[in-house]
PDB file of C-alpha atoms in Angstrom:
ATOM      1  CA  MET O   1       1.184  -6.405   6.296  1.00 85.00           C
ATOM      2  CA  PHE O   2       4.556  -5.747   7.649  1.00 93.00           C
ATOM      3  CA  LYS O   3       5.359  -6.999  11.034  1.00 95.00           C
ATOM      4  CA  VAL O   4       8.209  -5.937  13.477  1.00 96.00           C
ATOM      5  CA  ALA O   5      11.082  -8.457  13.685  1.00 96.00           C
ATOM      6  CA  GLN O   6      13.209  -6.035  15.984  1.00 94.00           C
ATOM      7  CA  CYS O   7      11.818  -2.938  17.667  1.00 96.00           C
ATOM      8  CA  PRO O   8      13.916   0.267  17.348  1.00 96.00           C
ATOM      9  CA  LEU O   9      16.981  -0.127  19.855  1.00 96.00           C
ATOM     10  CA  VAL O  10      20.243   1.686  20.316  1.00 96.00           C
ATOM     11  CA  ASP O  11      23.359  -0.326  19.594  1.00 92.00           C
ATOM     12  CA  GLU O  12      26.879  -0.009  21.237  1.00 91.00           C
ATOM     13  CA  GLU O  13      27.793   2.738  18.636  1.00 92.00           C
ATOM     14  CA  GLY O  14      24.782   4.909  19.343  1.00 94.00           C
ATOM     15  CA  ASN O  15      22.995   3.917  16.166  1.00 96.00           C
ATOM     16  CA  VAL O  16      19.044   3.344  16.096  1.00 98.00           C
ATOM     17  CA  ARG O  17      18.445   0.025  14.515  1.00 97.00           C
ATOM     18  CA  ALA O  18      15.167  -1.691  13.669  1.00 98.00           C
ATOM     19  CA  THR O  19      13.834  -4.532  11.318  1.00 98.00           C
ATOM     20  CA  ILE O  20      10.458  -5.164   9.798  1.00 98.00           C
ATOM     21  CA  TYR O  21       9.299  -8.224   7.588  1.00 98.00           C
ATOM     22  CA  LEU O  22       6.795  -9.447   5.287  1.00 97.00           C
ATOM     23  CA  GLU O  23       5.882 -13.029   4.617  1.00 98.00           C
ATOM     24  CA  ASP O  24       3.479 -14.550   2.151  1.00 97.00           C
ATOM     25  CA  ASN O  25       0.190 -15.380   3.578  1.00 96.00           C
ATOM     26  CA  GLU O  26      -3.357 -16.292   2.080  1.00 95.00           C
ATOM     27  CA  GLU O  27      -3.903 -12.704   0.744  1.00 95.00           C
ATOM     28  CA  THR O  28      -0.585 -12.140  -0.777  1.00 96.00           C
ATOM     29  CA  ARG O  29      -0.874 -15.520  -2.553  1.00 96.00           C
ATOM     30  CA  LYS O  30      -4.244 -14.436  -4.053  1.00 96.00           C
ATOM     31  CA  ILE O  31      -2.078 -11.580  -5.806  1.00 95.00           C
ATOM     32  CA  TRP O  32       1.186 -13.454  -6.369  1.00 96.00           C
ATOM     33  CA  ASP O  33       1.283 -17.151  -5.682  1.00 97.00           C
ATOM     34  CA  HIS O  34       4.768 -17.859  -4.084  1.00 97.00           C
ATOM     35  CA  LYS O  35       6.307 -18.390  -0.848  1.00 98.00           C
ATOM     36  CA  PHE O  36       8.756 -15.728   0.350  1.00 98.00           C
ATOM     37  CA  ARG O  37      10.147 -13.493   3.082  1.00 98.00           C
ATOM     38  CA  LEU O  38      11.018  -9.994   2.795  1.00 98.00           C
ATOM     39  CA  SER O  39      12.867  -8.054   5.621  1.00 98.00           C
ATOM     40  CA  LEU O  40      14.043  -4.472   5.645  1.00 98.00           C
ATOM     41  CA  THR O  41      16.751  -3.379   8.407  1.00 98.00           C
ATOM     42  CA  LEU O  42      16.801   0.310   8.992  1.00 98.00           C
ATOM     43  CA  ILE O  43      19.805   1.805  10.843  1.00 98.00           C
ATOM     44  CA  LEU O  44      19.710   5.549  11.683  1.00 97.00           C
ATOM     45  CA  LYS O  45      23.117   7.087  12.360  1.00 95.00           C
ATOM     46  CA  GLN O  46      24.046  10.660  12.484  1.00 92.00           C
ATOM     47  CA  CYS O  47      23.374  12.207   9.146  1.00 93.00           C
ATOM     48  CA  LYS O  48      22.884   8.811   7.569  1.00 96.00           C
ATOM     49  CA  LEU O  49      20.173   6.151   6.949  1.00 97.00           C
ATOM     50  CA  GLU O  50      21.023   2.687   5.857  1.00 98.00           C
ATOM     51  CA  MET O  51      18.491   0.271   4.614  1.00 98.00           C
ATOM     52  CA  ASP O  52      19.484  -3.166   3.962  1.00 98.00           C
ATOM     53  CA  LEU O  53      16.741  -5.364   2.127  1.00 98.00           C
ATOM     54  CA  LYS O  54      16.598  -9.068   1.838  1.00 98.00           C
ATOM     55  CA  ILE O  55      14.168 -11.333  -0.136  1.00 98.00           C
ATOM     56  CA  LYS O  56      14.128 -15.048   0.474  1.00 98.00           C
ATOM     57  CA  ASN O  57      12.388 -17.739  -1.634  1.00 98.00           C
ATOM     58  CA  THR O  58      11.054 -19.791   1.082  1.00 98.00           C
ATOM     59  CA  GLY O  59       8.954 -22.180  -1.397  1.00 97.00           C
ATOM     60  CA  GLN O  60       9.913 -25.116  -3.498  1.00 97.00           C
ATOM     61  CA  SER O  61       9.830 -23.403  -6.998  1.00 97.00           C
ATOM     62  CA  ASP O  62      11.687 -20.534  -8.467  1.00 98.00           C
ATOM     63  CA  PHE O  63      10.221 -17.240  -8.944  1.00 98.00           C
ATOM     64  CA  ASP O  64      10.774 -13.875 -10.629  1.00 98.00           C
ATOM     65  CA  PHE O  65      10.296 -10.441  -9.098  1.00 98.00           C
ATOM     66  CA  THR O  66      11.034  -6.670  -9.292  1.00 98.00           C
ATOM     67  CA  THR O  67      11.580  -4.508  -6.409  1.00 97.00           C
ATOM     68  CA  LEU O  68      11.789  -0.744  -5.933  1.00 97.00           C
ATOM     69  CA  ILE O  69      12.515   1.458  -2.517  1.00 97.00           C
ATOM     70  CA  HIS O  70       9.872   4.127  -2.744  1.00 95.00           C
ATOM     71  CA  THR O  71      11.796   7.108  -1.336  1.00 95.00           C
ATOM     72  CA  TYR O  72       9.888  10.295  -1.094  1.00 95.00           C
ATOM     73  CA  PHE O  73      12.315  13.431  -0.465  1.00 96.00           C
ATOM     74  CA  LYS O  74      10.809  16.506   1.052  1.00 95.00           C
ATOM     75  CA  THR O  75      11.982  19.448  -1.010  1.00 95.00           C
ATOM     76  CA  ASP O  76      11.047  22.619  -2.887  1.00 94.00           C
ATOM     77  CA  VAL O  77      10.482  20.956  -6.317  1.00 94.00           C
ATOM     78  CA  THR O  78      11.501  24.286  -8.043  1.00 93.00           C
ATOM     79  CA  LYS O  79      14.911  24.188  -6.415  1.00 94.00           C
ATOM     80  CA  CYS O  80      16.036  20.599  -6.382  1.00 96.00           C
ATOM     81  CA  CYS O  81      18.017  18.616  -8.821  1.00 97.00           C
ATOM     82  CA  VAL O  82      18.980  14.934  -9.252  1.00 98.00           C
ATOM     83  CA  LEU O  83      22.671  14.498 -10.187  1.00 98.00           C
ATOM     84  CA  GLY O  84      24.547  11.270 -11.493  1.00 98.00           C
ATOM     85  CA  LEU O  85      22.262  10.116 -14.310  1.00 98.00           C
ATOM     86  CA  ALA O  86      23.860  11.762 -17.211  1.00 98.00           C
ATOM     87  CA  GLY O  87      24.503   9.252 -20.053  1.00 97.00           C
ATOM     88  CA  SER O  88      22.025   6.606 -18.512  1.00 97.00           C
ATOM     89  CA  CYS O  89      19.296   5.152 -20.817  1.00 97.00           C
ATOM     90  CA  PHE O  90      15.717   5.628 -19.448  1.00 97.00           C
ATOM     91  CA  SER O  91      12.172   4.897 -20.407  1.00 97.00           C
ATOM     92  CA  ASP O  92       9.994   8.005 -20.259  1.00 95.00           C
ATOM     93  CA  LYS O  93       6.696   6.562 -19.005  1.00 94.00           C
ATOM     94  CA  VAL O  94       4.706   9.866 -19.239  1.00 94.00           C
ATOM     95  CA  ASN O  95       5.435   9.856 -23.001  1.00 90.00           C
ATOM     96  CA  GLY O  96       4.541   6.279 -23.966  1.00 89.00           C
ATOM     97  CA  GLY O  97       7.734   4.634 -22.685  1.00 86.00           C
ATOM     98  CA  ASP O  98       9.993   5.877 -25.228  1.00 85.00           C
ATOM     99  CA  ASP O  99      13.698   4.856 -24.715  1.00 92.00           C
ATOM    100  CA  GLN O 100      16.096   7.866 -24.562  1.00 95.00           C
ATOM    101  CA  VAL O 101      19.479   8.647 -23.192  1.00 97.00           C
ATOM    102  CA  GLU O 102      19.942  11.433 -20.441  1.00 97.00           C
ATOM    103  CA  ALA O 103      21.927  14.244 -21.578  1.00 97.00           C
ATOM    104  CA  ARG O 104      21.439  16.459 -18.638  1.00 96.00           C
ATOM    105  CA  ASP O 105      23.992  16.586 -15.772  1.00 96.00           C
ATOM    106  CA  ALA O 106      21.387  17.927 -13.411  1.00 97.00           C
ATOM    107  CA  ILE O 107      17.758  16.748 -13.715  1.00 97.00           C
ATOM    108  CA  SER O 108      15.208  19.500 -12.636  1.00 96.00           C
ATOM    109  CA  ILE O 109      11.661  18.971 -12.218  1.00 95.00           C
ATOM    110  CA  ASP O 110       9.342  21.272 -14.191  1.00 94.00           C
ATOM    111  CA  ARG O 111       6.468  18.813 -15.356  1.00 95.00           C
ATOM    112  CA  ASN O 112       4.874  15.453 -14.637  1.00 96.00           C
ATOM    113  CA  ILE O 113       7.948  12.961 -14.849  1.00 96.00           C
ATOM    114  CA  ASP O 114       8.074   9.236 -14.424  1.00 97.00           C
ATOM    115  CA  ASN O 115      11.740   8.104 -15.813  1.00 97.00           C
ATOM    116  CA  VAL O 116      12.912   4.754 -15.223  1.00 98.00           C
ATOM    117  CA  TYR O 117      16.693   4.728 -15.654  1.00 98.00           C
ATOM    118  CA  MET O 118      18.554   1.688 -16.357  1.00 97.00           C
ATOM    119  CA  ASN O 119      21.813   0.341 -14.964  1.00 96.00           C
ATOM    120  CA  VAL O 120      22.725   3.698 -13.473  1.00 97.00           C
ATOM    121  CA  PRO O 121      25.909   4.460 -11.283  1.00 97.00           C
ATOM    122  CA  ASN O 122      25.713   3.370  -7.711  1.00 98.00           C
ATOM    123  CA  GLU O 123      26.172   6.844  -6.450  1.00 98.00           C
ATOM    124  CA  LEU O 124      23.582   9.693  -6.972  1.00 98.00           C
ATOM    125  CA  SER O 125      22.781  13.096  -5.324  1.00 98.00           C
ATOM    126  CA  LEU O 126      19.802  15.170  -4.658  1.00 97.00           C
ATOM    127  CA  THR O 127      20.338  18.868  -4.229  1.00 96.00           C
ATOM    128  CA  GLY O 128      17.900  21.143  -2.872  1.00 93.00           C
ATOM    129  CA  ALA O 129      16.406  18.735  -0.342  1.00 92.00           C
ATOM    130  CA  ALA O 130      14.814  19.863   2.871  1.00 86.00           C
ATOM    131  CA  SER O 131      16.519  23.077   4.171  1.00 86.00           C
ATOM    132  CA  GLY O 132      18.584  23.289   1.049  1.00 88.00           C
ATOM    133  CA  ARG O 133      20.694  20.220   1.760  1.00 93.00           C
ATOM    134  CA  THR O 134      22.349  17.639  -0.564  1.00 96.00           C
ATOM    135  CA  VAL O 135      21.488  13.898   0.023  1.00 97.00           C
ATOM    136  CA  VAL O 136      23.903  11.422  -1.382  1.00 97.00           C
ATOM    137  CA  ILE O 137      22.356   8.075  -2.427  1.00 98.00           C
ATOM    138  CA  ASN O 138      24.505   5.131  -2.460  1.00 98.00           C
ATOM    139  CA  LYS O 139      22.950   1.716  -3.680  1.00 98.00           C
ATOM    140  CA  GLN O 140      24.170  -1.933  -3.996  1.00 98.00           C
ATOM    141  CA  ASN O 141      22.717  -4.463  -6.157  1.00 98.00           C
ATOM    142  CA  LEU O 142      19.793  -2.114  -7.279  1.00 98.00           C
ATOM    143  CA  PRO O 143      20.765  -1.114 -10.859  1.00 98.00           C
ATOM    144  CA  ASP O 144      17.727   0.836 -11.806  1.00 98.00           C
ATOM    145  CA  THR O 145      16.321   4.392 -10.402  1.00 98.00           C
ATOM    146  CA  VAL O 146      12.932   5.777 -10.989  1.00 98.00           C
ATOM    147  CA  VAL O 147      12.651   9.616 -10.838  1.00 98.00           C
ATOM    148  CA  TRP O 148       9.047  10.523 -10.223  1.00 97.00           C
ATOM    149  CA  ASN O 149       6.756  13.589  -9.565  1.00 97.00           C
ATOM    150  CA  PRO O 150       3.189  13.925 -10.608  1.00 95.00           C
ATOM    151  CA  TRP O 151       3.009  17.614 -11.249  1.00 95.00           C
ATOM    152  CA  ILE O 152      -0.212  19.585 -11.229  1.00 92.00           C
ATOM    153  CA  GLU O 153      -2.937  17.763 -13.312  1.00 92.00           C
ATOM    154  CA  LYS O 154      -1.953  14.311 -12.165  1.00 91.00           C
ATOM    155  CA  SER O 155      -1.738  15.402  -8.503  1.00 93.00           C
ATOM    156  CA  LYS O 156      -5.508  16.596  -8.880  1.00 91.00           C
ATOM    157  CA  SER O 157      -6.602  13.116 -10.162  1.00 92.00           C
ATOM    158  CA  MET O 158      -4.986  11.052  -7.343  1.00 92.00           C
ATOM    159  CA  SER O 159      -7.043  10.311  -4.323  1.00 91.00           C
ATOM    160  CA  ASP O 160      -4.133   9.744  -2.015  1.00 90.00           C
ATOM    161  CA  PHE O 161      -2.153  12.641  -2.939  1.00 91.00           C
ATOM    162  CA  GLY O 162      -3.005  16.295  -2.170  1.00 92.00           C
ATOM    163  CA  ASP O 163      -3.316  18.860  -5.190  1.00 92.00           C
ATOM    164  CA  ASP O 164      -0.365  20.854  -4.040  1.00 92.00           C
ATOM    165  CA  GLU O 165       1.958  18.241  -2.656  1.00 94.00           C
ATOM    166  CA  TYR O 166       3.899  17.895  -5.636  1.00 94.00           C
ATOM    167  CA  THR O 167       5.422  21.085  -4.930  1.00 95.00           C
ATOM    168  CA  GLN O 168       6.997  19.733  -1.768  1.00 95.00           C
ATOM    169  CA  MET O 169       8.400  16.376  -2.907  1.00 96.00           C
ATOM    170  CA  VAL O 170      10.419  14.274  -5.627  1.00 97.00           C
ATOM    171  CA  CYS O 171      10.785  10.566  -5.531  1.00 97.00           C
ATOM    172  CA  VAL O 172      14.132   9.109  -6.308  1.00 98.00           C
ATOM    173  CA  GLU O 173      13.441   5.394  -6.122  1.00 98.00           C
ATOM    174  CA  VAL O 174      16.292   2.777  -6.524  1.00 98.00           C
ATOM    175  CA  GLY O 175      15.378  -0.818  -7.363  1.00 98.00           C
ATOM    176  CA  ARG O 176      15.644  -3.630  -9.810  1.00 98.00           C
ATOM    177  CA  VAL O 177      12.677  -3.020 -12.127  1.00 97.00           C
ATOM    178  CA  VAL O 178      13.895  -3.263 -15.742  1.00 96.00           C
ATOM    179  CA  SER O 179      15.031  -6.888 -15.850  1.00 96.00           C
ATOM    180  CA  PRO O 180      13.275  -9.210 -13.109  1.00 96.00           C
ATOM    181  CA  CYS O 181      15.513 -11.152 -10.693  1.00 97.00           C
ATOM    182  CA  ARG O 182      15.080 -15.021 -10.577  1.00 98.00           C
ATOM    183  CA  LEU O 183      15.442 -16.688  -7.168  1.00 98.00           C
ATOM    184  CA  GLY O 184      15.745 -20.400  -6.855  1.00 98.00           C
ATOM    185  CA  SER O 185      14.247 -22.189  -3.776  1.00 98.00           C
ATOM    186  CA  GLY O 186      16.172 -21.249  -0.477  1.00 98.00           C
ATOM    187  CA  GLN O 187      18.060 -18.337  -2.307  1.00 98.00           C
ATOM    188  CA  THR O 188      18.134 -14.919  -0.950  1.00 98.00           C
ATOM    189  CA  PHE O 189      18.593 -11.520  -2.618  1.00 98.00           C
ATOM    190  CA  ASP O 190      20.508  -8.785  -0.936  1.00 98.00           C
ATOM    191  CA  ALA O 191      20.467  -5.204  -1.604  1.00 98.00           C
ATOM    192  CA  SER O 192      20.967  -1.882   0.183  1.00 98.00           C
ATOM    193  CA  GLN O 193      20.516   1.869   0.005  1.00 98.00           C
ATOM    194  CA  THR O 194      22.386   4.537   2.132  1.00 98.00           C
ATOM    195  CA  LEU O 195      21.098   8.047   2.259  1.00 98.00           C
ATOM    196  CA  GLN O 196      23.770  10.624   3.543  1.00 96.00           C
ATOM    197  CA  VAL O 197      23.212  14.264   4.260  1.00 95.00           C
ATOM    198  CA  LYS O 198      26.303  16.270   3.262  1.00 90.00           C
ATOM    199  CA  ASN O 199      27.623  18.754   5.626  1.00 80.00           C
ATOM    200  CA  CYS O 200      24.890  18.253   8.226  1.00 77.00           C
ATOM    201  CA  CYS O 201      27.262  18.439  11.311  1.00 63.00           C
TER     202      CYS O 201
END
């Protein structure tokens, strides 16, 4: 379970900042037998949310890991589009993991989709987010992106997901999932994601 390293506070510039962390314990080592510390710092600014991710190997042996920031965006799924992935290779997990090249400039959601895009640009956009706004996604050291929506039938089969919730969300999840990252003893992995709402002021 995550713990609080820094409770939310307002800094000198008026931004709200907080940090949570997760360290290995007896329960995590039953699943993944490595020592680590993961911290996530959240900085809320006007029209912008910054997320700084750090993963440190606190053990004596190397380990490999993958990571993904599971960002759920509230949206009318019939009106949103993901921009910036044209020309990227992706694996279609719904249809057996076939590798393809994305030909669409704007990816709309009209079915069950679980695409893992590889080595994509650092800037993406989601149009048609809440209140019709556009969210610009900037990422660093997170080369991959997953676009996910369970659509009708899969939503009904998920115990932790409402039958109609697929109409109100889309996941655009940045991370490092295609090629695992190796961390040596004492090394730290640094990455970040920034979400900025265009024309919000």
